[in-house]
Short mmCIF file of N, CA, C and O in Angstrom, two decimals:
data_model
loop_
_atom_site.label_atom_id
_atom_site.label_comp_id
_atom_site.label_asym_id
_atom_site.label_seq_id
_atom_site.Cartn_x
_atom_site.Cartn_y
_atom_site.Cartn_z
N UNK A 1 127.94 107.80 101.17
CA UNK A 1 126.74 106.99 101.28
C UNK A 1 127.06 105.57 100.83
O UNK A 1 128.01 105.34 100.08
N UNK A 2 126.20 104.55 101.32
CA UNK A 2 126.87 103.08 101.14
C UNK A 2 125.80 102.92 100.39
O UNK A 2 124.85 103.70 100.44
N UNK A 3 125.85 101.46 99.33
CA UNK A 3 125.32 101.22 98.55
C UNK A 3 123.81 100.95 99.49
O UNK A 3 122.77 101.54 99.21
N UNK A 4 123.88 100.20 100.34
CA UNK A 4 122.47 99.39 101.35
C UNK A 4 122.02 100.86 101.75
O UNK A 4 121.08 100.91 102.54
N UNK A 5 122.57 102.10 101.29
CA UNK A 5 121.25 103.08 102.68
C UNK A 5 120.77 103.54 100.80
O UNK A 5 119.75 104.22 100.73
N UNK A 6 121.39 103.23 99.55
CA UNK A 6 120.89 103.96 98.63
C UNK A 6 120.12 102.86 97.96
O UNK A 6 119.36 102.96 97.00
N UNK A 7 120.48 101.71 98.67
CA UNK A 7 119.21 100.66 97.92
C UNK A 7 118.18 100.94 98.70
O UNK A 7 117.17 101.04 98.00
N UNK A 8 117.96 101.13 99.90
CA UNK A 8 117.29 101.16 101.41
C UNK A 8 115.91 102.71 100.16
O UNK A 8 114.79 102.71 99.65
N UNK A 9 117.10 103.65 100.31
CA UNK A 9 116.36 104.97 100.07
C UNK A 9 115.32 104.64 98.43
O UNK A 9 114.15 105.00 98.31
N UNK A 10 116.09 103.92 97.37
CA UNK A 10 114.86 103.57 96.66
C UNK A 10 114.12 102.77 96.54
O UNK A 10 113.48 102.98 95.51
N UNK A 11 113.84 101.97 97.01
CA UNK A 11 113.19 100.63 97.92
C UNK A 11 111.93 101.66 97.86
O UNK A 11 111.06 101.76 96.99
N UNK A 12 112.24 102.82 99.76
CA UNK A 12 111.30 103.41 99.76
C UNK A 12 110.43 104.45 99.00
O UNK A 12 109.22 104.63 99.08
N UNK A 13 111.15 104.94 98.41
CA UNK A 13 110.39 105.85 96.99
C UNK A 13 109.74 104.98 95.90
O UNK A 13 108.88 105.55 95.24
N UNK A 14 110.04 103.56 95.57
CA UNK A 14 109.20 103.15 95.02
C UNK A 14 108.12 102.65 95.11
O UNK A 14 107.17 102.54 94.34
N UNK A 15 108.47 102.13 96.85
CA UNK A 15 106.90 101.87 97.77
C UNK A 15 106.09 103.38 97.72
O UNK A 15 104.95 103.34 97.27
N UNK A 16 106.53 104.43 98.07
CA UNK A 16 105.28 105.31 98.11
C UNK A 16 104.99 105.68 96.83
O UNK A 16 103.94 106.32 96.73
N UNK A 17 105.83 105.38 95.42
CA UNK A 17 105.21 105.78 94.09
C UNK A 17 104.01 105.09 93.99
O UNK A 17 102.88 105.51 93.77
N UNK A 18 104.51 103.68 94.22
CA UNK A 18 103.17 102.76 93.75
C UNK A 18 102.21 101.99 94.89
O UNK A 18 101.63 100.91 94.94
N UNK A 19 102.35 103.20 95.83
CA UNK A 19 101.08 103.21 96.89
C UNK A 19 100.07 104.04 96.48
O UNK A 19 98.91 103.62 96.38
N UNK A 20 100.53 105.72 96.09
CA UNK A 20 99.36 106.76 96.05
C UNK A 20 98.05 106.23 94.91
O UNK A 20 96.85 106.39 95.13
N UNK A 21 98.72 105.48 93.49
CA UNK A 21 97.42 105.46 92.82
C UNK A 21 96.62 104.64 93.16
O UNK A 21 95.44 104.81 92.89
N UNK A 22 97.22 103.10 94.12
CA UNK A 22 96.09 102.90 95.26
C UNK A 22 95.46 103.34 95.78
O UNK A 22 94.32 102.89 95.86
N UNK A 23 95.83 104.43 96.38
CA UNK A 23 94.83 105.04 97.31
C UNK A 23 93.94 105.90 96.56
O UNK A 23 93.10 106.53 97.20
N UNK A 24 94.03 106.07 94.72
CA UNK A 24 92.75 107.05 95.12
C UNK A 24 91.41 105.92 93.57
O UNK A 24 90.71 106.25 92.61
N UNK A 25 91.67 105.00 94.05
CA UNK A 25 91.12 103.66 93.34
C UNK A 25 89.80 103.36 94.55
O UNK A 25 89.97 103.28 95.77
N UNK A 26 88.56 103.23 93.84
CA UNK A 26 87.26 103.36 94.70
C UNK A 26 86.77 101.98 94.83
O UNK A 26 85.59 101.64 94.95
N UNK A 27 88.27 100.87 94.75
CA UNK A 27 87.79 99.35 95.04
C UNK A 27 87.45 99.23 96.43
O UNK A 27 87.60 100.04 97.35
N UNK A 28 86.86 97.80 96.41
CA UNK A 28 86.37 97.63 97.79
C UNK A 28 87.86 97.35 98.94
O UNK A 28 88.87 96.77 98.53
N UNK A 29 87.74 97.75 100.03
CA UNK A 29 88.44 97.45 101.03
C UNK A 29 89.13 95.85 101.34
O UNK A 29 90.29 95.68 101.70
N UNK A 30 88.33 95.00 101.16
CA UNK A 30 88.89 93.74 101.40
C UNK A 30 87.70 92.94 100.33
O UNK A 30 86.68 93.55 100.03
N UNK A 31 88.00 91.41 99.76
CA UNK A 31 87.79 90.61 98.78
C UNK A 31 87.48 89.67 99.76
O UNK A 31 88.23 89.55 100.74
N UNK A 32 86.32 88.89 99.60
CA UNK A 32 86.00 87.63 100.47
C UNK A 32 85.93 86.63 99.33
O UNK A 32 84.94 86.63 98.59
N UNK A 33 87.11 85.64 99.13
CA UNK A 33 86.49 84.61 98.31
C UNK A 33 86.08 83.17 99.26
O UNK A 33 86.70 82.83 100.26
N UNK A 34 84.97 82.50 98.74
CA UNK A 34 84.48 81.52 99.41
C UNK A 34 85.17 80.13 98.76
O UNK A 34 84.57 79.48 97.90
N UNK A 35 86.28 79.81 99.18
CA UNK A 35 86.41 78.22 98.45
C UNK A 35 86.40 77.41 98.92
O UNK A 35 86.93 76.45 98.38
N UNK A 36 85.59 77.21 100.61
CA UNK A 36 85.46 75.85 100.67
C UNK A 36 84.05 75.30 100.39
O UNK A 36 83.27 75.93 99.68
N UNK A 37 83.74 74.18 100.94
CA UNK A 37 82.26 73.49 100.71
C UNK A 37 81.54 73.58 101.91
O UNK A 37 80.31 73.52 101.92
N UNK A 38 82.32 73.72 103.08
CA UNK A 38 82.18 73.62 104.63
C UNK A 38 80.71 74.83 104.86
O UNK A 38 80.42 75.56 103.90
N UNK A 39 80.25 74.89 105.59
CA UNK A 39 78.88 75.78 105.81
C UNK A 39 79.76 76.60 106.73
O UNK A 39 80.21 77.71 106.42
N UNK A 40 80.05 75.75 108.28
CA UNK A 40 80.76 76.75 108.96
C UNK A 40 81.89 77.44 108.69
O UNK A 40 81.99 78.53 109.27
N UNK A 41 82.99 77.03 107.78
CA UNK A 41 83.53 77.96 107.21
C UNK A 41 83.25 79.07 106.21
O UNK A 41 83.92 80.09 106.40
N UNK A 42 82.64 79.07 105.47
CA UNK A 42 81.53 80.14 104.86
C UNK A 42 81.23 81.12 105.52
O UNK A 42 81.41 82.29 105.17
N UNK A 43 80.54 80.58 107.00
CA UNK A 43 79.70 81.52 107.74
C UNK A 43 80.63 82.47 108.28
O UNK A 43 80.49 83.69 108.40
N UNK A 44 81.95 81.48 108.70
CA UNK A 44 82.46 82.28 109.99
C UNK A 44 83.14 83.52 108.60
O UNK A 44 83.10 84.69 108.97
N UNK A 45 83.62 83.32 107.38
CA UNK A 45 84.31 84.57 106.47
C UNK A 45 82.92 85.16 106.21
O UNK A 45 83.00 86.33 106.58
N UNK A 46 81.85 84.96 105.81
CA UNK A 46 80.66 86.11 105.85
C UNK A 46 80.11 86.60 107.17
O UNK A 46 79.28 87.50 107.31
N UNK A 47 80.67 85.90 108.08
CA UNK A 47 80.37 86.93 109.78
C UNK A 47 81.26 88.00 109.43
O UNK A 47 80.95 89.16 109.16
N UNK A 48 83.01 87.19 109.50
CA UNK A 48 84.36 88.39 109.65
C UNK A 48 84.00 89.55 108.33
O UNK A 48 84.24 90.76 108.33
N UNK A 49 83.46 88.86 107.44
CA UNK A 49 82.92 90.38 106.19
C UNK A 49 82.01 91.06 106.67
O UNK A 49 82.03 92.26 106.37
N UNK A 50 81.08 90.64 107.43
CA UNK A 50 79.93 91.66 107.87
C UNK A 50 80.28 92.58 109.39
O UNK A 50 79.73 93.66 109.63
N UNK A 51 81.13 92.03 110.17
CA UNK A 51 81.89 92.95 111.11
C UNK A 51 82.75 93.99 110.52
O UNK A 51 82.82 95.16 110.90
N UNK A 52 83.50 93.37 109.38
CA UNK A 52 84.68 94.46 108.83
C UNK A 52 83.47 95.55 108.11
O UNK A 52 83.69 96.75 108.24
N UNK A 53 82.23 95.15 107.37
CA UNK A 53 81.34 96.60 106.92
C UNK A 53 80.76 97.38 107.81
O UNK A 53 80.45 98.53 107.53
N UNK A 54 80.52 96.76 109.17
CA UNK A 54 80.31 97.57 110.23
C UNK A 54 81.11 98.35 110.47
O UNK A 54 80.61 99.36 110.97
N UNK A 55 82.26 98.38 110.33
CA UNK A 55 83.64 98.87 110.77
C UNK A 55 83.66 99.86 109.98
O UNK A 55 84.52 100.70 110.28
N UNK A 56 82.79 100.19 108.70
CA UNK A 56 83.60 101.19 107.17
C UNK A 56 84.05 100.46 106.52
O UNK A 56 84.40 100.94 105.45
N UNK A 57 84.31 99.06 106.67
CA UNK A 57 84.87 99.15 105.64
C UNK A 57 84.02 98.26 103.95
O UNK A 57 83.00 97.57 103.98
N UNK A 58 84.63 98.49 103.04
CA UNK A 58 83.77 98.25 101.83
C UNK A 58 84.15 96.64 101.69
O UNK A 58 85.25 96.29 102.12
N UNK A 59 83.10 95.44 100.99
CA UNK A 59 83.64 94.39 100.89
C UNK A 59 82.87 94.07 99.64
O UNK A 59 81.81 94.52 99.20
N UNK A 60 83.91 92.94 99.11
CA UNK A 60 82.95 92.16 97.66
C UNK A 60 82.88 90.89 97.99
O UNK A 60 83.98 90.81 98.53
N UNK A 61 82.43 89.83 98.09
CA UNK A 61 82.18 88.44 98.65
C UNK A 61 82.36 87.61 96.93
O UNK A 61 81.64 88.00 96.00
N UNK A 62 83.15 86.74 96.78
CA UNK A 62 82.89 85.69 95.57
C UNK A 62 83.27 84.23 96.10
O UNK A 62 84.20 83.80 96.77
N UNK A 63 82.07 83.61 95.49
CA UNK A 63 81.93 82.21 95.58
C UNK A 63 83.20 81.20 94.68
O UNK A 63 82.90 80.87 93.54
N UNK A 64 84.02 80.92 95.01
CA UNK A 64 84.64 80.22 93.69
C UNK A 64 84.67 78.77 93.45
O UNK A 64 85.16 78.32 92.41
#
């Protein structure tokens, strides 16, 4: 075995270690932060947030 397929092989075991306790974490799906001043930019990331909750999926919106 060469060193690159045994860096390769724990690479991937450490991606799926520290994927699973992601997945069972009851945060929201995607984070909308608002930082510009613009109206139409605002609108158009609280349209794309309100299509993605149509979709399933969960969202938190913050103003910053």
């Amino acid at each position: 075995m060469t060193t690159s397929f045994l860096r390769g092989c724990l690479a991937g075991l450490l991606a799926m270690a520290f994927s699973v306790p992601a997945l069972a974490q009851n945060d929201p799906d995607m984070l909308t932060l608002l930082t510009s001043d613009e109206d139409e930019t605002q609108a158009m990331a609280l349209i794309l947030t309100m299509q993605a909750q149509q979709n399933g999926a969960t969202s938190r919106v913050h103003r910053v």
